[in-house]
Tab-separated table of C-alpha atoms in Angstrom:
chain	number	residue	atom	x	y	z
A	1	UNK	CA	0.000	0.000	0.000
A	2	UNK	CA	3.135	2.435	0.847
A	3	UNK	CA	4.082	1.385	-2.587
A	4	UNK	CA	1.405	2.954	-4.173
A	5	UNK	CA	1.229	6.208	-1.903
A	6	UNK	CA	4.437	6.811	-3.053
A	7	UNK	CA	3.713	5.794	-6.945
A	8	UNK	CA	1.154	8.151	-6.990
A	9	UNK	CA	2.526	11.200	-4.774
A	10	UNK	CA	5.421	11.262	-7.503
A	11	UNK	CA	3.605	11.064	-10.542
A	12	UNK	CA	1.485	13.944	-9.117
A	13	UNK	CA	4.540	15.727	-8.509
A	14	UNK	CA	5.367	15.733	-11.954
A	15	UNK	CA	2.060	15.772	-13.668
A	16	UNK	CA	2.098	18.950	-10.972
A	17	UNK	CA	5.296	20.508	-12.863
A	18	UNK	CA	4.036	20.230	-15.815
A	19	UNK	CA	0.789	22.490	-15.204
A	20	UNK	CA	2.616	25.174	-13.718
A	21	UNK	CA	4.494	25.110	-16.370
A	22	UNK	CA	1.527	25.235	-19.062
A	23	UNK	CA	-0.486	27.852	-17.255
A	24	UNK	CA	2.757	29.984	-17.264
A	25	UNK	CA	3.225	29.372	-20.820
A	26	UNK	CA	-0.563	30.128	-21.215
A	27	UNK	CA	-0.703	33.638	-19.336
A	28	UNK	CA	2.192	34.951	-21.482
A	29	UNK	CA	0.609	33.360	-24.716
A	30	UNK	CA	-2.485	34.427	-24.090
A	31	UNK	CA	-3.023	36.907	-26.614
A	32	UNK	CA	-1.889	34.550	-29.638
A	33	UNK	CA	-3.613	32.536	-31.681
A	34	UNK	CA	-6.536	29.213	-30.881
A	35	UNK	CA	-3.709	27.474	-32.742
A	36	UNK	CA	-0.764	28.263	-30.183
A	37	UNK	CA	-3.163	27.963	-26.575
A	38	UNK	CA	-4.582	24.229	-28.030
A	39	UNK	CA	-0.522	23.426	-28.959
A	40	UNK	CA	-0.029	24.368	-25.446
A	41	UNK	CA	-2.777	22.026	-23.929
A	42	UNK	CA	-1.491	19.103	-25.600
A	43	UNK	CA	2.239	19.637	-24.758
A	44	UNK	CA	1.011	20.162	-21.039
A	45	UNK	CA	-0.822	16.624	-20.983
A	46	UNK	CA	1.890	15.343	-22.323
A	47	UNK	CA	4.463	16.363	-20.156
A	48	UNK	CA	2.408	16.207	-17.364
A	49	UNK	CA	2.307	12.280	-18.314
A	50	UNK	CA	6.026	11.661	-19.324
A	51	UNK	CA	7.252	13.567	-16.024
A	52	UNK	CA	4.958	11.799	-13.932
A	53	UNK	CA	6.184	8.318	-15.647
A	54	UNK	CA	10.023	9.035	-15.141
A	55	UNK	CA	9.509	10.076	-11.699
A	56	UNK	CA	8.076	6.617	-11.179
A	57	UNK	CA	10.843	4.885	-13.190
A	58	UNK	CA	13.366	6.432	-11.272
A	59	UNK	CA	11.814	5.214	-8.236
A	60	UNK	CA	11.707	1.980	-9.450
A	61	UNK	CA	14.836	1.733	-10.878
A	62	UNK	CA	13.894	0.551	-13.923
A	63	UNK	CA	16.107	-0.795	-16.442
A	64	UNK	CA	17.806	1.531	-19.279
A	65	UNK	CA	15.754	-0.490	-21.640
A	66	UNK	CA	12.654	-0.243	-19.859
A	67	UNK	CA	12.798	3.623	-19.693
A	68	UNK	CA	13.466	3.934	-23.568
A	69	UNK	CA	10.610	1.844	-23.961
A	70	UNK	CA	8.860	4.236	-21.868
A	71	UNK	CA	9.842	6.926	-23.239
A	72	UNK	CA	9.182	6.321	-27.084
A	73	UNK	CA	5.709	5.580	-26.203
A	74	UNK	CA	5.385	8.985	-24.809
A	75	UNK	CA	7.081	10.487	-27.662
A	76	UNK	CA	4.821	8.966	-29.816
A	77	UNK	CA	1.544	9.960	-28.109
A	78	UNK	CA	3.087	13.733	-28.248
A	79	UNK	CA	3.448	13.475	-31.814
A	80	UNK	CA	-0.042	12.348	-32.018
A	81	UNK	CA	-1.546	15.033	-29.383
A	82	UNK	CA	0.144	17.675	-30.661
A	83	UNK	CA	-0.642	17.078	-34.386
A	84	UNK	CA	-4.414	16.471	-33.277
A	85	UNK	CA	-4.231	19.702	-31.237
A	86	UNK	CA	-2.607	21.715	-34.563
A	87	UNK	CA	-5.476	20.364	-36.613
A	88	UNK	CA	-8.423	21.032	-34.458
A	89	UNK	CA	-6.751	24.676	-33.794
A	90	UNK	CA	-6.666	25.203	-37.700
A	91	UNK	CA	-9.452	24.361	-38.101
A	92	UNK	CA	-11.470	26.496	-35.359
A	93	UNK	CA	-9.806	29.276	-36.217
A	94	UNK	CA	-10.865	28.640	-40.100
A	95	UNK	CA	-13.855	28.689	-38.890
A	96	UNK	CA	-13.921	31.810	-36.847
A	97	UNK	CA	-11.971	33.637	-39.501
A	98	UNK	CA	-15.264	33.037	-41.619
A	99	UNK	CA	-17.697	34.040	-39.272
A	100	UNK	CA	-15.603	37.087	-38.558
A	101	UNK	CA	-16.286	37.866	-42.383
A	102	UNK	CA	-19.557	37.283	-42.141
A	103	UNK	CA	-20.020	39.766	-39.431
A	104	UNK	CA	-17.879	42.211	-41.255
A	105	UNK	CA	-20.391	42.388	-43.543
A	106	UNK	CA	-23.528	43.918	-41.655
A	107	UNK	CA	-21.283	45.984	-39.557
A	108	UNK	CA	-20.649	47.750	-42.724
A	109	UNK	CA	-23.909	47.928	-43.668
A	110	UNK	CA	-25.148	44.594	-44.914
A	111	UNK	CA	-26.803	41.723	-43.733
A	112	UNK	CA	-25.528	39.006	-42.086
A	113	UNK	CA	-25.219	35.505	-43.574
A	114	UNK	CA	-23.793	32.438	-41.132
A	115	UNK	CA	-21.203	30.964	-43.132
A	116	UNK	CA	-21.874	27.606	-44.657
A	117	UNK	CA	-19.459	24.971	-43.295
A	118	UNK	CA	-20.377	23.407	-40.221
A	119	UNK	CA	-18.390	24.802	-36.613
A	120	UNK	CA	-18.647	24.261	-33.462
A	121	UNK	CA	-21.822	24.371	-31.091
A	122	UNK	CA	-20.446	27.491	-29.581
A	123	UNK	CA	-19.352	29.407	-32.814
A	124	UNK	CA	-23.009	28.433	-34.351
A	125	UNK	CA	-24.597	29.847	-31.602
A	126	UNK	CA	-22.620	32.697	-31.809
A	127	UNK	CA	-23.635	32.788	-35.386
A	128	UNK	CA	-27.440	32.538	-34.688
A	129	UNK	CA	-27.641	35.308	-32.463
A	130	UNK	CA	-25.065	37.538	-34.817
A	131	UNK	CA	-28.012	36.630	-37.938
A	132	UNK	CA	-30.455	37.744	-34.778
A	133	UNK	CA	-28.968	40.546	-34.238
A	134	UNK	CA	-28.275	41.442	-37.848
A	135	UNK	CA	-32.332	41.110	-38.627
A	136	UNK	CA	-33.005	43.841	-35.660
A	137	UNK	CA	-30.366	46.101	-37.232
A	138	UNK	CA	-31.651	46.339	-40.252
A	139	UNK	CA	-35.087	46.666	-39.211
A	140	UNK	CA	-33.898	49.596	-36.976
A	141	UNK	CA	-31.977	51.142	-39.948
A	142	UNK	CA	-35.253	50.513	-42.011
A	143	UNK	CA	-37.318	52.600	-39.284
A	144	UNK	CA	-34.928	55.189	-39.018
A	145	UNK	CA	-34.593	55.869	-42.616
A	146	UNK	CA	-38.746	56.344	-42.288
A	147	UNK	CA	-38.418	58.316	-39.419
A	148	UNK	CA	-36.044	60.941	-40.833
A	149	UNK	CA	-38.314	60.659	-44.284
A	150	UNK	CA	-41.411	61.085	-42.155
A	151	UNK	CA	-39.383	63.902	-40.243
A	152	UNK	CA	-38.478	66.035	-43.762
A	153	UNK	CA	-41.739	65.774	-45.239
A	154	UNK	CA	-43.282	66.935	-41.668
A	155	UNK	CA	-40.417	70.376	-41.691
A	156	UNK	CA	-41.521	70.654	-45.196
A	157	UNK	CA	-45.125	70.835	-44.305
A	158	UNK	CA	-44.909	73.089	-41.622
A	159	UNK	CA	-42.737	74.994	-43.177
A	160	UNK	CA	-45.593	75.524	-46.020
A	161	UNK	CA	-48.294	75.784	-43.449
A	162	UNK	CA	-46.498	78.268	-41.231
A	163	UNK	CA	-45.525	80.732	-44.039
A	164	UNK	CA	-48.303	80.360	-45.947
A	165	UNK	CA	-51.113	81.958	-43.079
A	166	UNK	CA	-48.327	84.402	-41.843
A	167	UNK	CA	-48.009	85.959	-45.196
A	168	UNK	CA	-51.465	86.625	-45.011
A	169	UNK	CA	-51.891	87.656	-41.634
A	170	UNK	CA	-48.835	90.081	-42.800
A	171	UNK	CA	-50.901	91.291	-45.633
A	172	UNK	CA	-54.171	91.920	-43.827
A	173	UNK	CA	-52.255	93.555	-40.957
A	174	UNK	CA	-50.389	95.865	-43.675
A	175	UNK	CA	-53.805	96.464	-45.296
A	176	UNK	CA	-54.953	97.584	-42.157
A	177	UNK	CA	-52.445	99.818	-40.766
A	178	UNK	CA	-52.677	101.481	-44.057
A	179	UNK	CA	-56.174	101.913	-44.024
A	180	UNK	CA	-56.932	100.613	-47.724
A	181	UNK	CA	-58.808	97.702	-46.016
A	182	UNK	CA	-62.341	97.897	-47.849
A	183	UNK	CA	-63.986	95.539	-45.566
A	184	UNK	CA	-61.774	95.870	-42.338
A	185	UNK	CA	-64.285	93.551	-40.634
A	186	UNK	CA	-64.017	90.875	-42.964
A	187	UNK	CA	-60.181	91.147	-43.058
A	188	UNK	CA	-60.173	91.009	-38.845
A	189	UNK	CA	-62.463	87.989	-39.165
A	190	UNK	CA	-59.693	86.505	-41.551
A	191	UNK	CA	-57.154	86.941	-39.290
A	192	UNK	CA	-58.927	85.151	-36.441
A	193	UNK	CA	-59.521	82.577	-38.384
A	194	UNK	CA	-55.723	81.972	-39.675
A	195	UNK	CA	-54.518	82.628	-36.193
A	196	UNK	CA	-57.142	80.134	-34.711
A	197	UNK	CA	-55.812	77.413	-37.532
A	198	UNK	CA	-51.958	78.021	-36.778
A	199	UNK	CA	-53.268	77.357	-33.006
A	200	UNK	CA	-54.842	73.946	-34.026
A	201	UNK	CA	-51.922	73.586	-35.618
A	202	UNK	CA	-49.242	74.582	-32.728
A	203	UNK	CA	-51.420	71.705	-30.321
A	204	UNK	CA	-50.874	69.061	-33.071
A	205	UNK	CA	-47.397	69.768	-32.557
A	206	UNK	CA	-47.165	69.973	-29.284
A	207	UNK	CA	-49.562	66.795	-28.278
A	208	UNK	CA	-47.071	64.985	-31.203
A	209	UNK	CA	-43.702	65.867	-29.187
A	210	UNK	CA	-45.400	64.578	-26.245
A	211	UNK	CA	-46.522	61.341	-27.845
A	212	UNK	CA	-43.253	60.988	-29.280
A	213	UNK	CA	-41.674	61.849	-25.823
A	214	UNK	CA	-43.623	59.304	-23.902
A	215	UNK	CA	-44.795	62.017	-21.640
A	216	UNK	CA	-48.573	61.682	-22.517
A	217	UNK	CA	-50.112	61.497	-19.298
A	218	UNK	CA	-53.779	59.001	-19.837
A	219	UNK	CA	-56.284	59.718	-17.061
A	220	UNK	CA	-58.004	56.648	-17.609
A	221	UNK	CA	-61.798	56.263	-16.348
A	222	UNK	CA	-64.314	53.310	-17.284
A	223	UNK	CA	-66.513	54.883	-20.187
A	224	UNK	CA	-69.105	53.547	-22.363
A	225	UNK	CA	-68.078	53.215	-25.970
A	226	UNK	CA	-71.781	54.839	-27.078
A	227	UNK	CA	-70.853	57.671	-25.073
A	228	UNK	CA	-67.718	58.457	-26.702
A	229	UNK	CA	-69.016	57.254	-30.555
A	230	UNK	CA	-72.207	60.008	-29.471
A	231	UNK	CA	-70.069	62.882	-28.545
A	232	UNK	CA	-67.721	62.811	-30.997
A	233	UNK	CA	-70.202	62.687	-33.475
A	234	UNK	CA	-72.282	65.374	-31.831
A	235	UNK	CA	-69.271	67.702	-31.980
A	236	UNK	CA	-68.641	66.442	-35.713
A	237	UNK	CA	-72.293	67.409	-37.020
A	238	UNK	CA	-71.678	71.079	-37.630
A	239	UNK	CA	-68.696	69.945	-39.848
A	240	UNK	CA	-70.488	67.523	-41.817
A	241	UNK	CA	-73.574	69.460	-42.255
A	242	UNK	CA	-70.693	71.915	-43.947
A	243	UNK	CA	-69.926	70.104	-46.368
A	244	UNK	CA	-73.230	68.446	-46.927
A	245	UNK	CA	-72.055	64.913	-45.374
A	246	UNK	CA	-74.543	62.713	-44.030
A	247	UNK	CA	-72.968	61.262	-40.502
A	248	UNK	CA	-74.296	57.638	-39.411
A	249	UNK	CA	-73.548	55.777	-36.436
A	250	UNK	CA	-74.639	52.075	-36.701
A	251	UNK	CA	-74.520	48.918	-34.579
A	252	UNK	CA	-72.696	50.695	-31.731
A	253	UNK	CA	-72.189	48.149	-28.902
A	254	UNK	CA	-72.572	49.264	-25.144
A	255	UNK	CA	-69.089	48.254	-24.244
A	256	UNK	CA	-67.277	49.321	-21.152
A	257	UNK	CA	-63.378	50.582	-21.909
A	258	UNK	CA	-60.987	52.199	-19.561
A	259	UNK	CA	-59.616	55.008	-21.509
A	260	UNK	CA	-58.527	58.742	-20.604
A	261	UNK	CA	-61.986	59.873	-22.346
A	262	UNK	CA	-60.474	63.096	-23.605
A	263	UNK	CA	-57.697	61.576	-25.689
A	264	UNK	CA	-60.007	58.896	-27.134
A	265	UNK	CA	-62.476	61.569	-28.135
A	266	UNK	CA	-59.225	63.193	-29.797
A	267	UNK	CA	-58.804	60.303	-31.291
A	268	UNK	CA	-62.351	59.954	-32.880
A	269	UNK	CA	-62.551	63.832	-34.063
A	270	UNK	CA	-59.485	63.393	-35.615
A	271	UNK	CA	-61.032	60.609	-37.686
A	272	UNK	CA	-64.217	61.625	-38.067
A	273	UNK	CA	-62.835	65.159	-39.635
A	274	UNK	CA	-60.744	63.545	-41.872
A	275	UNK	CA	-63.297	61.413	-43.344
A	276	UNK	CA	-65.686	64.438	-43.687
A	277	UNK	CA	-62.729	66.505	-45.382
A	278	UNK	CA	-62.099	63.731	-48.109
A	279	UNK	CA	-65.909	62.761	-48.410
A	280	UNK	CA	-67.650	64.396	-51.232
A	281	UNK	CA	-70.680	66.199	-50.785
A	282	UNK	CA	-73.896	64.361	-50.409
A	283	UNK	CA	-71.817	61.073	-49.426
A	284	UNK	CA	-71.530	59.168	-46.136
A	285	UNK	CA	-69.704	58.667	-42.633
A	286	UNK	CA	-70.691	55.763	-40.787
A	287	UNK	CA	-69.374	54.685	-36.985
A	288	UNK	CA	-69.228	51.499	-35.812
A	289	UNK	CA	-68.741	50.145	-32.750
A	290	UNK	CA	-68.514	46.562	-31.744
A	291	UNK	CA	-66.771	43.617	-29.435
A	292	UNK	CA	-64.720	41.077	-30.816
A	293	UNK	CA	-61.898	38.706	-29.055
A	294	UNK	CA	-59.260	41.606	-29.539
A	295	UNK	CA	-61.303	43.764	-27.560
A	296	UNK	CA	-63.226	46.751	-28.791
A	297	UNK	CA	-62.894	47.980	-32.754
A	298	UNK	CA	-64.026	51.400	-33.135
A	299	UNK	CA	-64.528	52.247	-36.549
A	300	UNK	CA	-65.017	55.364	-39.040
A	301	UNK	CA	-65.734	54.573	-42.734
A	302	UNK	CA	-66.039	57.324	-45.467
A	303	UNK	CA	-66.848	57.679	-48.483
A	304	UNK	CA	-62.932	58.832	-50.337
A	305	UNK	CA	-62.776	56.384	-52.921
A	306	UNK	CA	-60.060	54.691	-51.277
A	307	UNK	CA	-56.282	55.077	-50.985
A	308	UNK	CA	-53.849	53.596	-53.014
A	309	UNK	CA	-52.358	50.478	-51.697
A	310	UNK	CA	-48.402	51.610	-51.976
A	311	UNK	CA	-49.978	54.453	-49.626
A	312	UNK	CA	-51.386	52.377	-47.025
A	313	UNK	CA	-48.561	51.488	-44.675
A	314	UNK	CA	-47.824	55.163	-44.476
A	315	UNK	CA	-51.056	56.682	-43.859
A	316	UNK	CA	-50.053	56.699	-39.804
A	317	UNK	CA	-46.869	58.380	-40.748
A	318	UNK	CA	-46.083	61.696	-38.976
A	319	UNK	CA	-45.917	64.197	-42.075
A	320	UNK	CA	-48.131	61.607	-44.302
A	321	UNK	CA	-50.860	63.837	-46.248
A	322	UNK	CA	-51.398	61.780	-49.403
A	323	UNK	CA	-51.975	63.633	-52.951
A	324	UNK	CA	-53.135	67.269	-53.149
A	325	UNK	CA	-56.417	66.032	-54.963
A	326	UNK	CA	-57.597	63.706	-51.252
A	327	UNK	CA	-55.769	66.660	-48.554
A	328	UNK	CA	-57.665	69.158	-47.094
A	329	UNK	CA	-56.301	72.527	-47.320
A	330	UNK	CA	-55.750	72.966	-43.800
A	331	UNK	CA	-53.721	69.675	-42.761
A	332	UNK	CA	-50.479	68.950	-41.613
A	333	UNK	CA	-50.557	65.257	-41.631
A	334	UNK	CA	-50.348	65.229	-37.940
A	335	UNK	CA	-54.621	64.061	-37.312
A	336	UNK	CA	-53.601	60.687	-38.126
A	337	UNK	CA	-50.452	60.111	-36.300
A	338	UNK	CA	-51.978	62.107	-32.792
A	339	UNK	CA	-54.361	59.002	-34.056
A	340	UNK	CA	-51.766	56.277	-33.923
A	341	UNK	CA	-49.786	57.603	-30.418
A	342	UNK	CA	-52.965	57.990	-28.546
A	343	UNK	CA	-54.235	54.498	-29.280
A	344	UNK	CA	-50.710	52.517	-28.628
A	345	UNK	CA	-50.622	54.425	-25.284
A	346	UNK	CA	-53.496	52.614	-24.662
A	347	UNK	CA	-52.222	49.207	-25.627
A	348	UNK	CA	-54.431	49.691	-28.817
A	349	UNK	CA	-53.283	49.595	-32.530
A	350	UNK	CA	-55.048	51.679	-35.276
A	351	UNK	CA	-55.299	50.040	-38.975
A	352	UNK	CA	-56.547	51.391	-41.817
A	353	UNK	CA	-58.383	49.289	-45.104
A	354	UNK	CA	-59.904	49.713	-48.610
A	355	UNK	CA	-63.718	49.268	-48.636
A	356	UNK	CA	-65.892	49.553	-51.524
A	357	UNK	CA	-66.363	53.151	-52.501
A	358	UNK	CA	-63.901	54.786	-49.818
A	359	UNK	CA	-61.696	53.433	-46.367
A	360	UNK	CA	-62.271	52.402	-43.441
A	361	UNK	CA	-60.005	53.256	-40.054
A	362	UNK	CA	-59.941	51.047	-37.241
A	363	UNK	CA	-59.079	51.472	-33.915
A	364	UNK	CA	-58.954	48.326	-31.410
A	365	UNK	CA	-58.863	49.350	-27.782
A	366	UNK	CA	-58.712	46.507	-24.873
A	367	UNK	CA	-61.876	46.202	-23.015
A	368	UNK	CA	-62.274	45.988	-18.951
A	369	UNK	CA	-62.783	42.931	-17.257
A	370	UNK	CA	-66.414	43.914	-16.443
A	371	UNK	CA	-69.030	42.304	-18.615
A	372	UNK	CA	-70.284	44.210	-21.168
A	373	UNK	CA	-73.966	45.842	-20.764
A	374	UNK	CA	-76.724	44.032	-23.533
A	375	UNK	CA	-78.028	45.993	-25.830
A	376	UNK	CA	-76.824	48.489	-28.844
A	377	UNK	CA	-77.211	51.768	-30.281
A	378	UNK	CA	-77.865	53.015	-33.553
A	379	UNK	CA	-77.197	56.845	-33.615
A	380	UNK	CA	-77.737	59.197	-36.786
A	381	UNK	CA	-77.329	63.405	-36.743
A	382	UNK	CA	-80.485	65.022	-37.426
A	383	UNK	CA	-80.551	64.587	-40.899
A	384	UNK	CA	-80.687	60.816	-40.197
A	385	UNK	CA	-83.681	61.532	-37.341
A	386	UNK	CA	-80.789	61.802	-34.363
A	387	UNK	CA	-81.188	65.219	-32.194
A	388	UNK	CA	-77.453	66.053	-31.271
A	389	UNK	CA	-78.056	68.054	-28.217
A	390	UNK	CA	-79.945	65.199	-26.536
A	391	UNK	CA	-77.986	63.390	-23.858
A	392	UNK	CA	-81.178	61.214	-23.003
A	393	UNK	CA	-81.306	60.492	-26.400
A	394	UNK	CA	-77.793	59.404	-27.498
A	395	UNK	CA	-77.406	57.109	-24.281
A	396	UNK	CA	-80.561	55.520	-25.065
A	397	UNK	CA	-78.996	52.622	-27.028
A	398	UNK	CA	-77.496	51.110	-23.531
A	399	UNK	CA	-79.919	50.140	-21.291
């Protein structure tokens, strides 16, 4: 048994002498190549075995013949590790050479494709979650080239907006001073009326920056979706009567929603004035209102014609105000995306579709967890038999 102690206390000895040995040859080669630290490895197992076995021999006083024997084998198995070692080295760092390439390539400005030949588990996931993150960058570089597209057609806007009211307001003031005004009351109720639209148009901006901020404060109470489908339109009539549009509010569900009431009746004027402003006389707005398994769908549908499909996914854009013959005079392209905000600070999303004869915006809000009340609405202005300045009336529906 003291035999054996000893055996094995020497061989650890020089096993030990040999890793000291490696991890000092390790820390100073530490900055080379995969190649060099695996070349190391091997030597150190090596070594690690050949000390330990002529410690032992020594002990033993084995024969001259004996330890040559011994010590070819070991030879031979360093031959072997290290050549093993220098291949698998070579070959890692092939492989890491490549996917280095690779991610070369979307660094610069490119996408990211995993090379081809097989590697190890560690380099492919390394390669999975460079493709990953590859797909997120461009999608980022995709938004931000919209962004700052959105963001120059919105200063270009403005811009227009802005100079085109303060010329006039200069004008009318100039015509005024002078006193070559013929109808100075007509020119004062001009000017109120500019200064009143570069107001509107100031708040857009404003209640934009704050969406865009993530400082829009929601004050959310639990409101009937009639309620806010009956004001809104009661505050739309005078605007559609206008312009001769007939407004309609059909199959309006008594749904409960927790909403900041003011923002979501933003939300709806800003829709239903935009569907009045690109509705031709005599022609239609209907409101809907009804639960699905999303939650609640609000819904405005006019009477445009439509928009055209490579329009679509930009109609939500900040800036976005389509072709001169569908834009109102008097918009920014700010209604829709004050829209958009409001309803994603509500975990909401907004959508907008083709129907026959015009389009149709949706806006899905989540409902509350309280059951929803039976029975619907079906509200119409008064040219439709609905008196707008009836409360009674326009809550009737939920019962």
């Amino acid at each position: 048994m003291l035999d054996i102690l000893i055996i094995a206390l020497l061989a650890f000895l020089g096993a030990a002498v040999a890793g000291l040995l490696g991890a000092l040859a390790l820390r100073l080669l530490r900055h080379r190549s995969l190649v060099v630290t695996l070349t190391v490895v091997a030597a150190v197992a090596v070594l690690a075995m050949l000390l330990g076995t002529l410690a032992v021999a020594w002990e033993m006083f084995l024969s001259p013949h004996d330890l040559n024997v011994i010590v070819i084998v070991v030879a031979m198995a360093a031959v072997v590790s290290l050549a093993t070692a220098l291949l698998l080295g070579r070959w890692v760092v092939a492989r890491s050479l490549a996917l280095t390439e690779a991610a070369r390539s979307f660094g610069d400005g490119g996408s990211f494709a995993a090379p081809a030949r097989a590697a190890t588990a560690e380099l492919m996931a390394l390669s999975a979650e460079l493709e990953s993150s590859s797909a997120r960058l461009a999608e980022s570089r995709d938004r931000e080239r919209a962004l700052e597209t959105s963001r120059r057609e919105l200063v270009a806007w403005i811009s227009h907006d802005l100079r085109t009211p303060l010329a006039g307001l200069r004008a009318m003031s100039e015509a005024l001073e002078d006193g070559v005004a013929a109808d100075p009351d007509r020119y004062l109720r001009q000017i109120r009326s500019e200064v009143e639209r570069l107001d509107t148009l100031v708040g857009d901006l404003f209640e934009l920056s704050r969406i865009h901020a993530g400082a829009l404060a929601l004050s959310r109470a639990r409101i009937s979706v009639y309620d806010l489908v009956a004001d809104a339109m009661a505050g739309a009539d005078p605007l559609a009567r206008e312009h001769g549009v007939r407004l309609v509010g059909e199959s309006v569900d008594c749904v409960p929603v927790e909403v900041d009431s003011k923002e979501m009746s933003r939300v709806l004027g800003n829709l239903l004035v935009n569907a009045i402003h690109r509705t031709p006389s005599d022609g239609t707005v209907a409101v809907a209102a009804r639960r699905t398994d999303d939650g609640v769908v609000l819904s405005v549908t006019d009477s445009c014609g439509g928009i055209p499909e490579e329009d679509l996914p930009r109609v939500f854009d900040t800036g976005w105000r389509g072709n001169h013959a569908r834009t109102p005079p008097a918009g920014a392209g700010l209604g829709l995306a004050i829209v958009a905000g409001i309803v994603e600070a509500h975990q909401g999303r907004a959508a907008v579709r083709n129907v026959m004869g015009g389009c149709r915006f949706e806006v899905t809000l989540p409902t509350t967890r309280a059951q929803e009340r039976p029975g619907a609405g079906s509200l119409t202005n008064r040219q439709n038999g609905w008196p707008t300045g009836s409360n009674s009336t326009r809550t009737s529906g939920c019962g």
